[in-house]
PDB file of C-alpha atoms in Angstrom:
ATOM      1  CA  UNK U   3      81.823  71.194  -7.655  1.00 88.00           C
ATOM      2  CA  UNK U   4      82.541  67.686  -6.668  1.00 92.00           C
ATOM      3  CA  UNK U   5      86.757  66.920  -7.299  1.00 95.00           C
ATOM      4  CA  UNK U   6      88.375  64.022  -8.096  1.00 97.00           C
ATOM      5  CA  UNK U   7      91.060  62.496  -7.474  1.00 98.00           C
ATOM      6  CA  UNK U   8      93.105  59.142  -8.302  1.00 98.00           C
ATOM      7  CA  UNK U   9      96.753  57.480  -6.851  1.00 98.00           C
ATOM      8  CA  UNK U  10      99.146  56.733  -8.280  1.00 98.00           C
ATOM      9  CA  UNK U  11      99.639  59.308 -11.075  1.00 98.00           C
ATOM     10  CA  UNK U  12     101.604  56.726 -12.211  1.00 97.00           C
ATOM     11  CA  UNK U  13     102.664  52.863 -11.866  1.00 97.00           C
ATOM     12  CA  UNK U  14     105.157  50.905 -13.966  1.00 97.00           C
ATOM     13  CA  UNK U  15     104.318  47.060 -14.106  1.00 96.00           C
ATOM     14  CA  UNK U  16     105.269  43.886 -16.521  1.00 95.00           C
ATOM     15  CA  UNK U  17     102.532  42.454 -18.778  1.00 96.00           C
ATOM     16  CA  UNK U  18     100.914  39.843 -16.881  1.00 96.00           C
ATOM     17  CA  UNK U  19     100.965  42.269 -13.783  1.00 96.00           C
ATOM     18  CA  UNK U  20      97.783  43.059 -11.744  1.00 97.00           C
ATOM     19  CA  UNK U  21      97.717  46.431 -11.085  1.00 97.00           C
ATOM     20  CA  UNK U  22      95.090  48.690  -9.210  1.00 98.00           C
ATOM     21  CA  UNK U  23      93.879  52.236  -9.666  1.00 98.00           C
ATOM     22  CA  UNK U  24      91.803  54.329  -6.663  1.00 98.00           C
ATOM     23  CA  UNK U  25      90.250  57.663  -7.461  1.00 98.00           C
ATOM     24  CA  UNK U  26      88.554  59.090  -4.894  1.00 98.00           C
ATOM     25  CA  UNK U  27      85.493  61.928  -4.808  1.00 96.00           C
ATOM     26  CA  UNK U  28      85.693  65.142  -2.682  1.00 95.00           C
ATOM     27  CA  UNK U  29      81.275  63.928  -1.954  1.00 94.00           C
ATOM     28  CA  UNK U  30      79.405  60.568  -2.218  1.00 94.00           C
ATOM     29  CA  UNK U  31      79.031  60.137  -6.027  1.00 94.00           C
ATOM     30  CA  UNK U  32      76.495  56.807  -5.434  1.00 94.00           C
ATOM     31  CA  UNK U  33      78.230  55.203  -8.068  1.00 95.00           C
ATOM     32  CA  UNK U  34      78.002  57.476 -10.717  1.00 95.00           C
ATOM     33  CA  UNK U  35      81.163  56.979 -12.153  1.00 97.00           C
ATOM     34  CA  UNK U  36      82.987  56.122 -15.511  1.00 97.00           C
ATOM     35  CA  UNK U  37      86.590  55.009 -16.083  1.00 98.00           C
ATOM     36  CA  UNK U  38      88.304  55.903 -19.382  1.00 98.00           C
ATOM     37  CA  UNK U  39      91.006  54.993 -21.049  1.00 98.00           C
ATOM     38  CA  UNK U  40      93.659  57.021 -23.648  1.00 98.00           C
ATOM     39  CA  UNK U  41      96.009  55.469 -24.947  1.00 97.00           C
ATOM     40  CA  UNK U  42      98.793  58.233 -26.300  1.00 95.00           C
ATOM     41  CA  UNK U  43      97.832  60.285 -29.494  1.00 95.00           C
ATOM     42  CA  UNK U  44      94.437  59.024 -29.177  1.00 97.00           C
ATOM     43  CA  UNK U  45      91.022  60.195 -28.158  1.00 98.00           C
ATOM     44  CA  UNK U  46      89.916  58.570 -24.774  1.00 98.00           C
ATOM     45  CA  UNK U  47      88.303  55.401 -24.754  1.00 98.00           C
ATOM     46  CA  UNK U  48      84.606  54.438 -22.022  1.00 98.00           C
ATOM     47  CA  UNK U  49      85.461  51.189 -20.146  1.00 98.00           C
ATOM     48  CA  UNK U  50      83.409  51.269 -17.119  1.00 98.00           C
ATOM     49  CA  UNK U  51      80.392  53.373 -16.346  1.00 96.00           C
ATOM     50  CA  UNK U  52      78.289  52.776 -13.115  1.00 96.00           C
ATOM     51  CA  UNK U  53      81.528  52.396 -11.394  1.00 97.00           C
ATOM     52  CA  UNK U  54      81.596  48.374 -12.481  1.00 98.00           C
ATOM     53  CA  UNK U  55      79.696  48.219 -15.460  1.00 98.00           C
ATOM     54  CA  UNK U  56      82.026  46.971 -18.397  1.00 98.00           C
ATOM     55  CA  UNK U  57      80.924  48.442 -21.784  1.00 97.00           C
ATOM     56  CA  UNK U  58      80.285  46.281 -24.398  1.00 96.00           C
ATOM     57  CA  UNK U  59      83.721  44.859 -25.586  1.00 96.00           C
ATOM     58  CA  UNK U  60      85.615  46.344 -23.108  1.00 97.00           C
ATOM     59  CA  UNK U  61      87.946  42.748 -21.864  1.00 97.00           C
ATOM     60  CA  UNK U  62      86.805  40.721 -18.711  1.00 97.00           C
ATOM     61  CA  UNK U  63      90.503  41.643 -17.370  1.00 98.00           C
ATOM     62  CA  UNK U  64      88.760  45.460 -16.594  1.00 98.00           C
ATOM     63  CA  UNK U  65      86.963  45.802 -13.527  1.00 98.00           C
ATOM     64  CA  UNK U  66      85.570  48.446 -11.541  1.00 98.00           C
ATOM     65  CA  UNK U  67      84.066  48.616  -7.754  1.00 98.00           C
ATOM     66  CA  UNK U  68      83.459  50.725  -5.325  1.00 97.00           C
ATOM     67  CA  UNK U  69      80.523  53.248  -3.931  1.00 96.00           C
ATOM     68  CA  UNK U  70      80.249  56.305  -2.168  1.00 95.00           C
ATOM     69  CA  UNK U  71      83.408  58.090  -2.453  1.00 96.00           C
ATOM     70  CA  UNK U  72      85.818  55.496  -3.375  1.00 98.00           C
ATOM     71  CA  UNK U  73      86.094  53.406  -6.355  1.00 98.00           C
ATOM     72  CA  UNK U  74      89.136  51.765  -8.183  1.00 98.00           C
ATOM     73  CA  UNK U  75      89.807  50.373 -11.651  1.00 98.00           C
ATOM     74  CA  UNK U  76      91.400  47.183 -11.546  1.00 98.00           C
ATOM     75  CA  UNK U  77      93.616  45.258 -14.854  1.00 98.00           C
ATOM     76  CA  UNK U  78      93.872  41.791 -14.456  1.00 96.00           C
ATOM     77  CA  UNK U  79      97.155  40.067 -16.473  1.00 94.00           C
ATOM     78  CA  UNK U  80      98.450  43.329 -17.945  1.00 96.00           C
ATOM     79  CA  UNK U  81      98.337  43.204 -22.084  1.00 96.00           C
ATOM     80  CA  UNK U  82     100.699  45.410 -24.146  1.00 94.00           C
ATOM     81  CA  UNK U  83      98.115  47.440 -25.693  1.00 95.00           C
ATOM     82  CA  UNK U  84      96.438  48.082 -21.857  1.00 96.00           C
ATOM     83  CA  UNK U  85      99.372  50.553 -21.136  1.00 93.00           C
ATOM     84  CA  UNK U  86      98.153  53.970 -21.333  1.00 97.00           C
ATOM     85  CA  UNK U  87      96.344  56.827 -19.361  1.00 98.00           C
ATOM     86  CA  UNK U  88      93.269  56.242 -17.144  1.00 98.00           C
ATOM     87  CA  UNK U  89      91.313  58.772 -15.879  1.00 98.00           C
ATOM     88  CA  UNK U  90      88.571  58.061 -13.642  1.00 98.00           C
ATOM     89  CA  UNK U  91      85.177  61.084 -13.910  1.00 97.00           C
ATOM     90  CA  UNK U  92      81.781  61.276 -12.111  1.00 95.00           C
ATOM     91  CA  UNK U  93      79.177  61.565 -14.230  1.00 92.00           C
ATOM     92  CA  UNK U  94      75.040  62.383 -12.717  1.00 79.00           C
ATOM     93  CA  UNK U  95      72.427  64.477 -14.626  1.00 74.00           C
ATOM     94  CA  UNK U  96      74.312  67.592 -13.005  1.00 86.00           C
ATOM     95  CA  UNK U  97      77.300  69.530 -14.408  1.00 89.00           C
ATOM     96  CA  UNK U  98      80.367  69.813 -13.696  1.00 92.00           C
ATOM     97  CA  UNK U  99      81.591  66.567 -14.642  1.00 95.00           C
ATOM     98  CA  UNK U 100      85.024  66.710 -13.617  1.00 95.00           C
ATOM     99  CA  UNK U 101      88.048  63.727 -14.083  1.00 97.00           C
ATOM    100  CA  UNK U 102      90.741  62.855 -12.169  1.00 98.00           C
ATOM    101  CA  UNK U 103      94.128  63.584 -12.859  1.00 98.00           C
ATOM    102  CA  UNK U 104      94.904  60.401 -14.797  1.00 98.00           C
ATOM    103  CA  UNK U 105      97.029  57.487 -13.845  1.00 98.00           C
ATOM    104  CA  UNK U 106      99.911  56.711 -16.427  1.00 98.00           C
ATOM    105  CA  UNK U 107     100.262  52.504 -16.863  1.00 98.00           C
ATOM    106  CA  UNK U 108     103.945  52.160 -17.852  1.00 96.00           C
ATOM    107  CA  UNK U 109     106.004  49.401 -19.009  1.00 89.00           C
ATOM    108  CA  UNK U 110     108.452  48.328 -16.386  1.00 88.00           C
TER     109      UNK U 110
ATOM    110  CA  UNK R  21      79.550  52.554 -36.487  1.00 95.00           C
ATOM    111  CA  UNK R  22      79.404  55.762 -34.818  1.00 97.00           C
ATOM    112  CA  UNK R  23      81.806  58.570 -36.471  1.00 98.00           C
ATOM    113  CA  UNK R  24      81.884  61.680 -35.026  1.00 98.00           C
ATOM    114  CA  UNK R  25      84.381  64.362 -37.034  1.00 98.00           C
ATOM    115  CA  UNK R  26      85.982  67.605 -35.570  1.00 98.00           C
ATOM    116  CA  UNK R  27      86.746  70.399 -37.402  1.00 98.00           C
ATOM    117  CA  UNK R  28      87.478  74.329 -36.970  1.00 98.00           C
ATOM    118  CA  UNK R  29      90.766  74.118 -34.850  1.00 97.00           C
ATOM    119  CA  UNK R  30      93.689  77.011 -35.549  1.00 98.00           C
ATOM    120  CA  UNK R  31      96.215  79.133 -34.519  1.00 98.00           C
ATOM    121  CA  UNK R  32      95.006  82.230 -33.110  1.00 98.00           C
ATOM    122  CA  UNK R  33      95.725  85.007 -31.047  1.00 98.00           C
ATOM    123  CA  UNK R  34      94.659  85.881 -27.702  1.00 98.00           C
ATOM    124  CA  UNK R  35      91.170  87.632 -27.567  1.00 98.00           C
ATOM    125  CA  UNK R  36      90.503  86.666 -30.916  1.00 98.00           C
ATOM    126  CA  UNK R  37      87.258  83.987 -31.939  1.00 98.00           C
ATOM    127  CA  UNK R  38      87.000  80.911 -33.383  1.00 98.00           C
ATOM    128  CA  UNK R  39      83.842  78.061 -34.092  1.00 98.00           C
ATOM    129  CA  UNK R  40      84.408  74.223 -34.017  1.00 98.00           C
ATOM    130  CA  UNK R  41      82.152  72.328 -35.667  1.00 98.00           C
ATOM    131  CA  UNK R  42      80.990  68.468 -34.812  1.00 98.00           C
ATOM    132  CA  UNK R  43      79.615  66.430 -37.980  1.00 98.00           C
ATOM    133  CA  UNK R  44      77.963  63.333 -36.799  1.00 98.00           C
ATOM    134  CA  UNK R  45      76.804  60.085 -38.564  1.00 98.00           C
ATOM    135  CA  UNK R  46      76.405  56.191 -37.650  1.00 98.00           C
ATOM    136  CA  UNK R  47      73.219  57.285 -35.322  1.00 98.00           C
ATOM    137  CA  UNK R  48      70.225  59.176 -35.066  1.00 98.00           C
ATOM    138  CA  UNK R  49      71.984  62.125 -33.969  1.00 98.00           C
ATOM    139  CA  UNK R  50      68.671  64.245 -32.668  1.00 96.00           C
ATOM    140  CA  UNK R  51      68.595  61.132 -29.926  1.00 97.00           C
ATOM    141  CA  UNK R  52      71.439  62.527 -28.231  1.00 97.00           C
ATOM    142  CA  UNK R  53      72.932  64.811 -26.221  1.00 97.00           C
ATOM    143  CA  UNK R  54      76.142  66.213 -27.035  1.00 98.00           C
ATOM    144  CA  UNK R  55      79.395  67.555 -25.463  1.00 98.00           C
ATOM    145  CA  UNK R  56      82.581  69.168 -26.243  1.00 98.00           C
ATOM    146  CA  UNK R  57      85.607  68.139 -23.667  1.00 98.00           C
ATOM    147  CA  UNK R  58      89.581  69.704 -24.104  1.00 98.00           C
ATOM    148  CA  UNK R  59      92.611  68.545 -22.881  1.00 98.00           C
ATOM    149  CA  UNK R  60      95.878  70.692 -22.718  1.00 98.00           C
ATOM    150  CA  UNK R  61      99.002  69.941 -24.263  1.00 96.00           C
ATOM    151  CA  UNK R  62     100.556  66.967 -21.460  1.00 95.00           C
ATOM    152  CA  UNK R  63      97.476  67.834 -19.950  1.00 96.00           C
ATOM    153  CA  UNK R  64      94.112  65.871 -18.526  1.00 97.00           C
ATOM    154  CA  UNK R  65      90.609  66.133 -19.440  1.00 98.00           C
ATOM    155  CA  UNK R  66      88.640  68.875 -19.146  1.00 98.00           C
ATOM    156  CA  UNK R  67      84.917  69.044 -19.816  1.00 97.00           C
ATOM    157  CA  UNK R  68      83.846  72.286 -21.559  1.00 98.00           C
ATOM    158  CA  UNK R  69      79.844  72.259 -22.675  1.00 97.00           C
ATOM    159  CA  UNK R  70      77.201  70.248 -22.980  1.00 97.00           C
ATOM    160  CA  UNK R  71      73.571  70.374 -24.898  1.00 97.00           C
ATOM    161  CA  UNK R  72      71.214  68.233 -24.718  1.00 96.00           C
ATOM    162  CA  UNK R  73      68.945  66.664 -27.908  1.00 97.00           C
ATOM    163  CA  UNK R  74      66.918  69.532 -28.327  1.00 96.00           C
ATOM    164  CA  UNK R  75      69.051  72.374 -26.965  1.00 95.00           C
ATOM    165  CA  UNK R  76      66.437  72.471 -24.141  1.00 94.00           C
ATOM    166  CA  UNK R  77      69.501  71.804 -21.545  1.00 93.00           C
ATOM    167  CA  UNK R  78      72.721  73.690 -21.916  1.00 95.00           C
ATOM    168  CA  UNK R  79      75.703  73.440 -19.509  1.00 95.00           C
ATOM    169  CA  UNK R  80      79.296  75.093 -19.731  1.00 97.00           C
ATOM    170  CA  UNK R  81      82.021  75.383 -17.367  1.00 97.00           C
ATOM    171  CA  UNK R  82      82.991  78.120 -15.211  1.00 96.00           C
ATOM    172  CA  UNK R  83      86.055  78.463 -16.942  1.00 97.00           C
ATOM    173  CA  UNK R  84      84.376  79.248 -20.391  1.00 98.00           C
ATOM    174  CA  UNK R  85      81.113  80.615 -19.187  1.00 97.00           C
ATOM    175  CA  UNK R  86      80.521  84.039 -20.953  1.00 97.00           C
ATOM    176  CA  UNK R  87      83.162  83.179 -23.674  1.00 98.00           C
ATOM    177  CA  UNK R  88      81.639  80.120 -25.342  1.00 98.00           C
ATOM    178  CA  UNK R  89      78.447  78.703 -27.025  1.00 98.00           C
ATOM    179  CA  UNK R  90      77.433  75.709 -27.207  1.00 98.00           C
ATOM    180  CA  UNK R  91      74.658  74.588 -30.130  1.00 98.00           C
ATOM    181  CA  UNK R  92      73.427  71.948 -32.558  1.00 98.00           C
ATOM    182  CA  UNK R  93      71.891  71.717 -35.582  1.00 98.00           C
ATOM    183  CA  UNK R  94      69.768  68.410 -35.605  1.00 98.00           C
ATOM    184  CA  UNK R  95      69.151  68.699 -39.116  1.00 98.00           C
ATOM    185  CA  UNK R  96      72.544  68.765 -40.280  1.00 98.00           C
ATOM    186  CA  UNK R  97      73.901  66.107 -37.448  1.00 98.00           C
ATOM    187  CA  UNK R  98      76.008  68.836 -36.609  1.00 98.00           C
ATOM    188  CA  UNK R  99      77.685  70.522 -32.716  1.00 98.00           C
ATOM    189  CA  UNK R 100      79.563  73.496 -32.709  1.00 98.00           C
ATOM    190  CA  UNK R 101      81.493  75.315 -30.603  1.00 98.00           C
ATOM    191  CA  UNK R 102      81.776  79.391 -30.601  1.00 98.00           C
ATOM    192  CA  UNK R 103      84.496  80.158 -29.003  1.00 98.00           C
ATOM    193  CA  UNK R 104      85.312  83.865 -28.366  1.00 98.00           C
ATOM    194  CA  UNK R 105      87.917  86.418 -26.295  1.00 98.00           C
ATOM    195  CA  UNK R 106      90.356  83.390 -26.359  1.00 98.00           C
ATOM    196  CA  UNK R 107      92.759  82.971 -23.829  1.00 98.00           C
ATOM    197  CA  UNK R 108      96.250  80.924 -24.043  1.00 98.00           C
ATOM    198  CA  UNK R 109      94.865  78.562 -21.509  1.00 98.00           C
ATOM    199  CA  UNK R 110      92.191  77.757 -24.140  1.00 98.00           C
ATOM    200  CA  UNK R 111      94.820  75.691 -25.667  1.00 98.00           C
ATOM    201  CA  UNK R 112      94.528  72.196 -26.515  1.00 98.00           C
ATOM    202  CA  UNK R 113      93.071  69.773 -28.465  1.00 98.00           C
ATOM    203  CA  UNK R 114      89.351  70.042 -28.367  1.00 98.00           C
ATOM    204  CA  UNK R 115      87.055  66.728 -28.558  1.00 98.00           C
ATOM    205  CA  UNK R 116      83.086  66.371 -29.601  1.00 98.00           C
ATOM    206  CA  UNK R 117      81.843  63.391 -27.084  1.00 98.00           C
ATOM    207  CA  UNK R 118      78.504  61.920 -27.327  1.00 98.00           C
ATOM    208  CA  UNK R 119      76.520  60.923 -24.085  1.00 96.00           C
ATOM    209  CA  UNK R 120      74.906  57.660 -23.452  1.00 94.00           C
ATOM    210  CA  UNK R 121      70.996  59.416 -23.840  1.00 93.00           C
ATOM    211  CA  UNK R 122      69.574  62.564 -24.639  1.00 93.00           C
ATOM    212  CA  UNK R 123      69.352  64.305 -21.507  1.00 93.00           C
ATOM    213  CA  UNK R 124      72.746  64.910 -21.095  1.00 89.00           C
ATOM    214  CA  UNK R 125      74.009  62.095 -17.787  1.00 89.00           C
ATOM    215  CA  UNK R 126      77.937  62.788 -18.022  1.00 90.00           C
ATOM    216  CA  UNK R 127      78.957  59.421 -20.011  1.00 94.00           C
ATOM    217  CA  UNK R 128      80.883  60.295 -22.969  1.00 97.00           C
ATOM    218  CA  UNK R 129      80.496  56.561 -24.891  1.00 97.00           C
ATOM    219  CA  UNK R 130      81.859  57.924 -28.560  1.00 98.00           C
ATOM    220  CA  UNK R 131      85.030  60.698 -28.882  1.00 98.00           C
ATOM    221  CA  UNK R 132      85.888  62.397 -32.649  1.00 98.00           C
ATOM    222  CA  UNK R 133      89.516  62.663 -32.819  1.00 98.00           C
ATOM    223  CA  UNK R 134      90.006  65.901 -31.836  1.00 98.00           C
ATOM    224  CA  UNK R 135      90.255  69.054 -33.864  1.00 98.00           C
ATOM    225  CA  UNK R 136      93.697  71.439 -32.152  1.00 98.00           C
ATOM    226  CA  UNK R 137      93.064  74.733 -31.021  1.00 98.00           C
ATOM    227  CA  UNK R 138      96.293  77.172 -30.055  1.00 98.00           C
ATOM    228  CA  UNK R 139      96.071  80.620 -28.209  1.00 98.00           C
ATOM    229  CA  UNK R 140      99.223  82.638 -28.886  1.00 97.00           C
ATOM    230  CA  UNK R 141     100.458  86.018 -30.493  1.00 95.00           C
TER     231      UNK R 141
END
């Protein structure tokens, strides 16, 4: 089963704040990966799927890149209602489809 | 607008069964495939199952394989979940996901709200 995993588990930034997520895969995952967001109490949330592909009115400020076996999630000028829990998770025709451990987006 | 609805979630005790049920509505439900994914109390995601639109593909986890069913009912819009010989580490809150197309691809675009299941004596 392919693993995942993503740094930091957590980062505490101001709004406004550009802050970067990496999650890595234990095997090339050819960009077959999604980026999710949960904000607490609530179900989680697709942003990205493709590894860069924004879903459909997910804000410009979310971006993804990255190919083979590392990828990152990247929040441009930090909004209050962006802090939360992001969890990275390949995705392919084939399970397992295993997430990371989450990264927690705190309010510094 | 895409509602998917959770239900089924208890208090039970260990070894004992227990079936979630998905109702679906906002889309043509038989279009899709279909998956149930947990997270633990503090905890992360986990996925458990997955079926695809006509039951022709099922998938579970190792950690629930020969303990839990996945299965649909296209007719009623409806997933379920059987979940027997439960464990504590069952625990959590359990969430019905839909996937981007009916052959089941690992993007869970729409999440229910979650339905709580607890494993104790």
């Amino acid at each position: 089963d392919i693993q995942m995993t993503q740094s930091p588990s957590s980062v505490s930034a101001s709004v406004g704040d550009t802050i970067t997520i990496t999650c890595r895969a234990s095997q090339g995952i050819s960009g077959w990966l999604a980026w999710y967001q949960q904000r607490p109490g609530k179900a989680p949330k697709l942003l990205i799927s493709g590894a860069s592909n924004l879903q459909s009115g997910v804000p410009s400020r979310f971006s993804g890149r990255g190919s083979a076996t590392d990828y990152t999630l990247t929040i441009s000028s930090l909004q209050p209602e962006d802090f939360a829990t992001y969890f990275c998770q390949h995705t392919n025709s084939f399970p397992p489809w295993t997430f990371g451990p989450g990264t927690k987006v705190e309010i510094k | 607008e895409v509602q998917l609805v959770e239900s089924g979630g208890a208090l039970v005790q260990p070894g004992r069964s227990l079936r979630l049920s998905c109702a679906a509505s906002g889309f043509n439900f038989d279009d899709y495939a279909m998956h149930w994914v947990r997270q633990a109390p503090g905890k992360g995601l986990e996925w458990v199952s997955g079926i695809n639109w006509n039951s022709g593909g099922l998938a579970l986890a190792d950690s629930v394989k020969g303990r839990f069913t996945i299965s649909r009912d296209n007719s009623k819009n409806s997933l379920y979940l059987q979940m027997d010989s439960l464990r504590p580490e069952d625990t959590g809150i359990y969430y019905c996901a839909r996937d981007r197309f009916g052959d089941y691809v690992g993007y869970f675009e729409n999440w229910g709200q979650g339905t709580l299941v607890a494993v104790s004596s």
